[in-house]
GROMACS .gro file of C-alpha atoms in nm:
model
  267
    1ARG     CA    1  -3.127   5.072  -3.128
    2ARG     CA    2  -2.769   5.067  -3.020
    3ASN     CA    3  -2.868   5.135  -2.659
    4HIS     CA    4  -3.137   4.867  -2.680
    5SER     CA    5  -2.894   4.605  -2.812
    6LYS     CA    6  -2.639   4.707  -2.551
    7ASP     CA    7  -2.897   4.666  -2.275
    8GLN     CA    8  -2.988   4.322  -2.408
    9ALA     CA    9  -2.623   4.216  -2.407
   10VAL     CA   10  -2.584   4.333  -2.047
   11TYR     CA   11  -2.904   4.150  -1.952
   12TYR     CA   12  -2.792   3.824  -2.113
   13ARG     CA   13  -2.453   3.856  -1.950
   14ARG     CA   14  -2.609   3.901  -1.608
   15CYS     CA   15  -2.838   3.601  -1.666
   16LEU     CA   16  -2.536   3.390  -1.767
   17MET     CA   17  -2.343   3.495  -1.458
   18ALA     CA   18  -2.644   3.416  -1.238
   19ASP     CA   19  -2.678   3.070  -1.397
   20LEU     CA   20  -2.306   3.000  -1.349
   21ALA     CA   21  -2.324   3.111  -0.986
   22SER     CA   22  -2.625   2.889  -0.925
   23MET     CA   23  -2.453   2.593  -1.093
   24ALA     CA   24  -2.138   2.650  -0.888
   25GLY     CA   25  -2.346   2.659  -0.570
   26GLN     CA   26  -2.498   2.323  -0.659
   27LEU     CA   27  -2.168   2.160  -0.761
   28ALA     CA   28  -1.966   2.283  -0.462
   29PRO     CA   29  -2.111   2.030  -0.210
   30LEU     CA   30  -2.065   1.744  -0.458
   31LEU     CA   31  -1.706   1.847  -0.524
   32ALA     CA   32  -1.643   1.869  -0.150
   33MET     CA   33  -1.778   1.515  -0.103
   34PHE     CA   34  -1.560   1.390  -0.392
   35LEU     CA   35  -1.249   1.543  -0.235
   36LEU     CA   36  -1.326   1.368   0.094
   37VAL     CA   37  -1.341   1.034  -0.087
   38VAL     CA   38  -1.015   1.110  -0.269
   39ALA     CA   39  -0.850   1.204   0.061
   40ARG     CA   40  -0.926   0.863   0.215
   41LEU     CA   41  -0.847   0.664  -0.098
   42SER     CA   42  -0.524   0.842  -0.197
   43PHE     CA   43  -0.284   0.666   0.041
   44VAL     CA   44  -0.471   0.337   0.009
   45ILE     CA   45  -0.435   0.332  -0.371
   46PHE     CA   46  -0.075   0.454  -0.367
   47PHE     CA   47   0.021   0.193  -0.103
   48MET     CA   48  -0.182  -0.095  -0.248
   49PRO     CA   49   0.027  -0.394  -0.363
   50GLY     CA   50   0.044  -0.412  -0.740
   51ILE     CA   51  -0.135  -0.085  -0.818
   52GLY     CA   52   0.072   0.137  -0.592
   53GLU     CA   53   0.417   0.014  -0.693
   54GLN     CA   54   0.683   0.266  -0.790
   55VAL     CA   55   0.725   0.094  -1.128
   56VAL     CA   56   0.366   0.189  -1.217
   57PRO     CA   57   0.353   0.541  -1.369
   58VAL     CA   58   0.214   0.811  -1.140
   59GLN     CA   59  -0.031   0.922  -1.408
   60LEU     CA   60  -0.182   0.574  -1.426
   61ARG     CA   61  -0.214   0.551  -1.047
   62LEU     CA   62  -0.377   0.894  -1.039
   63MET     CA   63  -0.628   0.792  -1.307
   64ILE     CA   64  -0.713   0.476  -1.111
   65LEU     CA   65  -0.757   0.682  -0.793
   66LEU     CA   66  -0.990   0.932  -0.957
   67ALA     CA   67  -1.194   0.660  -1.130
   68ILE     CA   68  -1.242   0.460  -0.809
   69ALA     CA   69  -1.319   0.775  -0.608
   70MET     CA   70  -1.578   0.889  -0.862
   71SER     CA   71  -1.749   0.551  -0.867
   72MET     CA   72  -1.747   0.531  -0.487
   73ALA     CA   73  -1.879   0.886  -0.447
   74SER     CA   74  -2.167   0.813  -0.685
   75THR     CA   75  -2.290   0.526  -0.466
   76GLY     CA   76  -2.395   0.760  -0.184
   77VAL     CA   77  -2.189   0.591   0.088
   78VAL     CA   78  -2.047   0.932   0.181
   79ALA     CA   79  -2.286   1.205   0.293
   80ILE     CA   80  -2.257   1.555   0.146
   81PRO     CA   81  -2.057   1.764   0.397
   82SER     CA   82  -2.153   2.105   0.524
   83LEU     CA   83  -1.952   2.397   0.384
   84ALA     CA   84  -2.066   2.649   0.643
   85SER     CA   85  -1.719   2.655   0.798
   86LEU     CA   86  -1.405   2.619   0.586
   87SER     CA   87  -1.198   2.536   0.894
   88GLY     CA   88  -1.436   2.251   0.977
   89TYR     CA   89  -1.413   2.117   0.623
   90GLY     CA   90  -1.032   2.142   0.637
   91ALA     CA   91  -1.034   1.939   0.959
   92LEU     CA   92  -1.248   1.676   0.781
   93LEU     CA   93  -0.997   1.657   0.496
   94LEU     CA   94  -0.705   1.622   0.736
   95SER     CA   95  -0.887   1.348   0.929
   96GLU     CA   96  -0.964   1.157   0.609
   97LEU     CA   97  -0.601   1.183   0.499
   98THR     CA   98  -0.487   1.044   0.834
   99ILE     CA   99  -0.739   0.759   0.818
  100GLY     CA  100  -0.635   0.676   0.461
  101PHE     CA  101  -0.266   0.680   0.555
  102CYS     CA  102  -0.320   0.438   0.844
  103LEU     CA  103  -0.530   0.201   0.633
  104GLY     CA  104  -0.285   0.218   0.342
  105ALA     CA  105   0.020   0.162   0.562
  106VAL     CA  106  -0.133  -0.152   0.713
  107LEU     CA  107  -0.222  -0.266   0.360
  108ARG     CA  108   0.135  -0.213   0.243
  109VAL     CA  109   0.273  -0.418   0.531
  110SER     CA  110   0.151  -0.730   0.349
  111VAL     CA  111   0.430  -0.690   0.089
  112TRP     CA  112   0.684  -0.546   0.331
  113MET     CA  113   0.666  -0.878   0.519
  114LEU     CA  114   0.806  -1.058   0.216
  115SER     CA  115   1.072  -0.791   0.165
  116ILE     CA  116   1.189  -0.825   0.527
  117ALA     CA  117   1.183  -1.205   0.507
  118GLY     CA  118   1.373  -1.199   0.177
  119THR     CA  119   1.640  -0.969   0.320
  120ILE     CA  120   1.693  -1.198   0.620
  121ILE     CA  121   1.709  -1.504   0.393
  122SER     CA  122   1.963  -1.333   0.167
  123GLN     CA  123   2.182  -1.252   0.466
  124SER     CA  124   2.157  -1.612   0.584
  125ILE     CA  125   2.244  -1.788   0.258
  126GLY     CA  126   2.504  -1.539   0.134
  127LEU     CA  127   2.308  -1.369  -0.146
  128SER     CA  128   2.280  -1.027   0.016
  129GLN     CA  129   2.522  -0.868  -0.233
  130LEU     CA  130   2.315  -0.971  -0.536
  131LEU     CA  131   2.059  -0.697  -0.596
  132GLY     CA  132   1.745  -0.747  -0.802
  133ILE     CA  133   1.495  -0.515  -0.966
  134ALA     CA  134   1.302  -0.359  -0.679
  135LEU     CA  135   0.936  -0.261  -0.664
  136GLU     CA  136   1.036   0.024  -0.435
  137ARG     CA  137   1.268   0.318  -0.500
  138GLU     CA  138   1.572   0.151  -0.343
  139ALA     CA  139   1.729  -0.169  -0.471
  140GLN     CA  140   1.641  -0.483  -0.278
  141SER     CA  141   1.825  -0.807  -0.234
  142LEU     CA  142   1.764  -1.069  -0.498
  143THR     CA  143   1.557  -1.289  -0.267
  144GLY     CA  144   1.354  -0.997  -0.131
  145SER     CA  145   1.281  -0.871  -0.481
  146MET     CA  146   1.177  -1.218  -0.599
  147LEU     CA  147   0.946  -1.276  -0.302
  148SER     CA  148   0.792  -0.927  -0.328
  149MET     CA  149   0.714  -0.968  -0.698
  150ALA     CA  150   0.575  -1.317  -0.648
  151GLY     CA  151   0.359  -1.204  -0.355
  152THR     CA  152   0.227  -0.904  -0.549
  153ALA     CA  153   0.136  -1.128  -0.844
  154ILE     CA  154  -0.043  -1.370  -0.610
  155LEU     CA  155  -0.244  -1.090  -0.449
  156LEU     CA  156  -0.348  -0.946  -0.786
  157THR     CA  157  -0.461  -1.285  -0.918
  158ALA     CA  158  -0.658  -1.341  -0.596
  159ASP     CA  159  -0.850  -1.009  -0.646
  160PHE     CA  160  -0.692  -0.861  -0.336
  161HIS     CA  161  -0.738  -0.506  -0.468
  162LEU     CA  162  -1.108  -0.561  -0.539
  163ASN     CA  163  -1.166  -0.695  -0.188
  164ALA     CA  164  -0.978  -0.396  -0.045
  165ILE     CA  165  -1.199  -0.146  -0.232
  166ALA     CA  166  -1.517  -0.330  -0.129
  167SER     CA  167  -1.395  -0.332   0.232
  168LEU     CA  168  -1.330   0.042   0.211
  169MET     CA  169  -1.694   0.101   0.117
  170ARG     CA  170  -1.814  -0.109   0.411
  171LEU     CA  171  -1.565   0.064   0.639
  172TYR     CA  172  -1.753   0.393   0.610
  173ASN     CA  173  -2.010   0.243   0.849
  174ASP     CA  174  -1.746   0.167   1.113
  175ILE     CA  175  -1.529   0.476   1.053
  176PRO     CA  176  -1.752   0.760   0.926
  177VAL     CA  177  -1.614   1.068   0.757
  178GLY     CA  178  -1.392   1.261   0.999
  179ALA     CA  179  -1.426   1.002   1.278
  180LEU     CA  180  -1.056   0.984   1.354
  181SER     CA  181  -1.131   0.862   1.706
  182ALA     CA  182  -1.292   0.549   1.560
  183LEU     CA  183  -0.949   0.421   1.455
  184ASP     CA  184  -0.810   0.156   1.688
  185TRP     CA  185  -0.451   0.276   1.722
  186ASP     CA  186  -0.350  -0.014   1.947
  187LEU     CA  187  -0.475  -0.258   1.686
  188LEU     CA  188  -0.280  -0.083   1.408
  189ILE     CA  189   0.043  -0.092   1.611
  190GLU     CA  190  -0.020  -0.456   1.702
  191ARG     CA  191  -0.070  -0.544   1.335
  192SER     CA  192   0.259  -0.378   1.243
  193PHE     CA  193   0.457  -0.563   1.510
  194SER     CA  194   0.278  -0.886   1.419
  195ALA     CA  195   0.378  -0.841   1.055
  196VAL     CA  196   0.746  -0.792   1.143
  197GLY     CA  197   0.738  -1.094   1.374
  198PHE     CA  198   0.573  -1.308   1.107
  199ALA     CA  199   0.836  -1.200   0.851
  200VAL     CA  200   1.114  -1.311   1.087
  201LEU     CA  201   0.926  -1.637   1.145
  202LEU     CA  202   0.912  -1.702   0.770
  203ALA     CA  203   1.289  -1.663   0.744
  204TRP     CA  204   1.370  -1.845   1.069
  205PRO     CA  205   1.444  -2.190   0.909
  206PHE     CA  206   1.719  -2.030   0.699
  207VAL     CA  207   1.859  -1.852   1.003
  208ALA     CA  208   1.862  -2.178   1.199
  209VAL     CA  209   2.036  -2.366   0.915
  210ASN     CA  210   2.292  -2.087   0.882
  211LEU     CA  211   2.361  -2.096   1.257
  212LEU     CA  212   2.404  -2.474   1.259
  213TYR     CA  213   2.626  -2.458   0.951
  214ASN     CA  214   2.855  -2.194   1.103
  215ILE     CA  215   2.884  -2.397   1.424
  216CYS     CA  216   2.993  -2.699   1.218
  217LEU     CA  217   3.245  -2.484   1.030
  218GLY     CA  218   3.384  -2.366   1.363
  219PHE     CA  219   3.442  -2.724   1.478
  220ILE     CA  220   3.604  -2.815   1.145
  221ASN     CA  221   3.831  -2.512   1.160
  222LYS     CA  222   3.929  -2.603   1.516
  223ALA     CA  223   4.006  -2.961   1.421
  224LEU     CA  224   4.186  -2.878   1.094
  225PRO     CA  225   4.343  -2.532   1.122
  226GLN     CA  226   4.534  -2.579   0.797
  227LEU     CA  227   4.212  -2.625   0.597
  228MET     CA  228   4.074  -2.307   0.436
  229VAL     CA  229   3.714  -2.363   0.534
  230ALA     CA  230   3.603  -2.032   0.379
  231PHE     CA  231   3.678  -2.161   0.027
  232VAL     CA  232   3.469  -2.469   0.091
  233GLY     CA  233   3.204  -2.324   0.320
  234ALA     CA  234   3.092  -2.019   0.121
  235PRO     CA  235   3.004  -2.201  -0.207
  236LEU     CA  236   2.843  -2.485  -0.010
  237MET     CA  237   2.633  -2.239   0.191
  238ILE     CA  238   2.518  -2.046  -0.118
  239GLY     CA  239   2.439  -2.363  -0.311
  240GLY     CA  240   2.263  -2.536  -0.025
  241GLY     CA  241   2.072  -2.221   0.067
  242THR     CA  242   1.958  -2.172  -0.293
  243ILE     CA  243   1.836  -2.532  -0.312
  244LEU     CA  244   1.655  -2.495   0.022
  245LEU     CA  245   1.493  -2.172  -0.099
  246ALA     CA  246   1.382  -2.334  -0.425
  247LEU     CA  247   1.222  -2.621  -0.234
  248SER     CA  248   1.048  -2.405   0.026
  249VAL     CA  249   0.947  -2.089  -0.162
  250VAL     CA  250   0.607  -2.227  -0.266
  251GLY     CA  251   0.516  -2.330   0.087
  252LEU     CA  252   0.646  -1.997   0.219
  253LEU     CA  253   0.421  -1.801  -0.017
  254VAL     CA  254   0.119  -2.022   0.062
  255VAL     CA  255   0.163  -1.970   0.436
  256TRP     CA  256   0.210  -1.595   0.380
  257LYS     CA  257  -0.103  -1.565   0.164
  258ASP     CA  258  -0.316  -1.738   0.427
  259ARG     CA  259  -0.193  -1.489   0.689
  260VAL     CA  260  -0.221  -1.167   0.485
  261ILE     CA  261  -0.592  -1.097   0.551
  262GLN     CA  262  -0.542  -1.155   0.924
  263ILE     CA  263  -0.245  -0.917   0.931
  264VAL     CA  264  -0.428  -0.640   0.745
  265GLY     CA  265  -0.725  -0.667   0.977
  266TRP     CA  266  -0.974  -0.427   0.815
  267MET     CA  267  -1.051  -0.640   0.508
   0.00000   0.00000   0.00000
């Protein structure tokens, strides 16, 4: 009886191991497909305005990434990859990471435009030494921080993140899994330069006013050398620049929002 019970235990153990091996063989392709989706979405979610900010806890961003990846993988937009070659699957993962990084970097440029414009404006109106709470790791100027936060809030209220996720699902038709050659590198570089140029254009009125103001101060200092123009000019520049920023910030953000989708390009 003892031998019989021992044989039954060995038999049940072997059946359990066979069932686990069969289940693992069925789940492995699905897990591989899920990892491919996570690889493309990782940089996009971590660079996305609002969701990917440094002030948002990493655990929360990771939960959002896994939830979106699971829902996207269950739709069938990504085909189950072949696991015949581990090196081939590794190349697929690396390609998806590269594609996700490029898409996420272009997406992040939408907020970086406001940060660059805010930094230039702060330098122009004399507020560059006042630092505000930054969305990034490093402290930003007060104007750059204000514009970045306002722009992020505008994008979230306009469902920018939902449109980005929907565009990612449609993008699998244009850029299939592992199709790194389908990326238009010239277009990505052009979008980046266009974003920097547009940020400078947003801040150009303040630069022009600052230039004209300093030219006037130079003439006044030449005509009245005994007058300490710095004591009069600095407060006037900060006050006038702050008033000009308060009057133009709404129009600046409206113009920026209308240009964001065109700058990103793939939405």
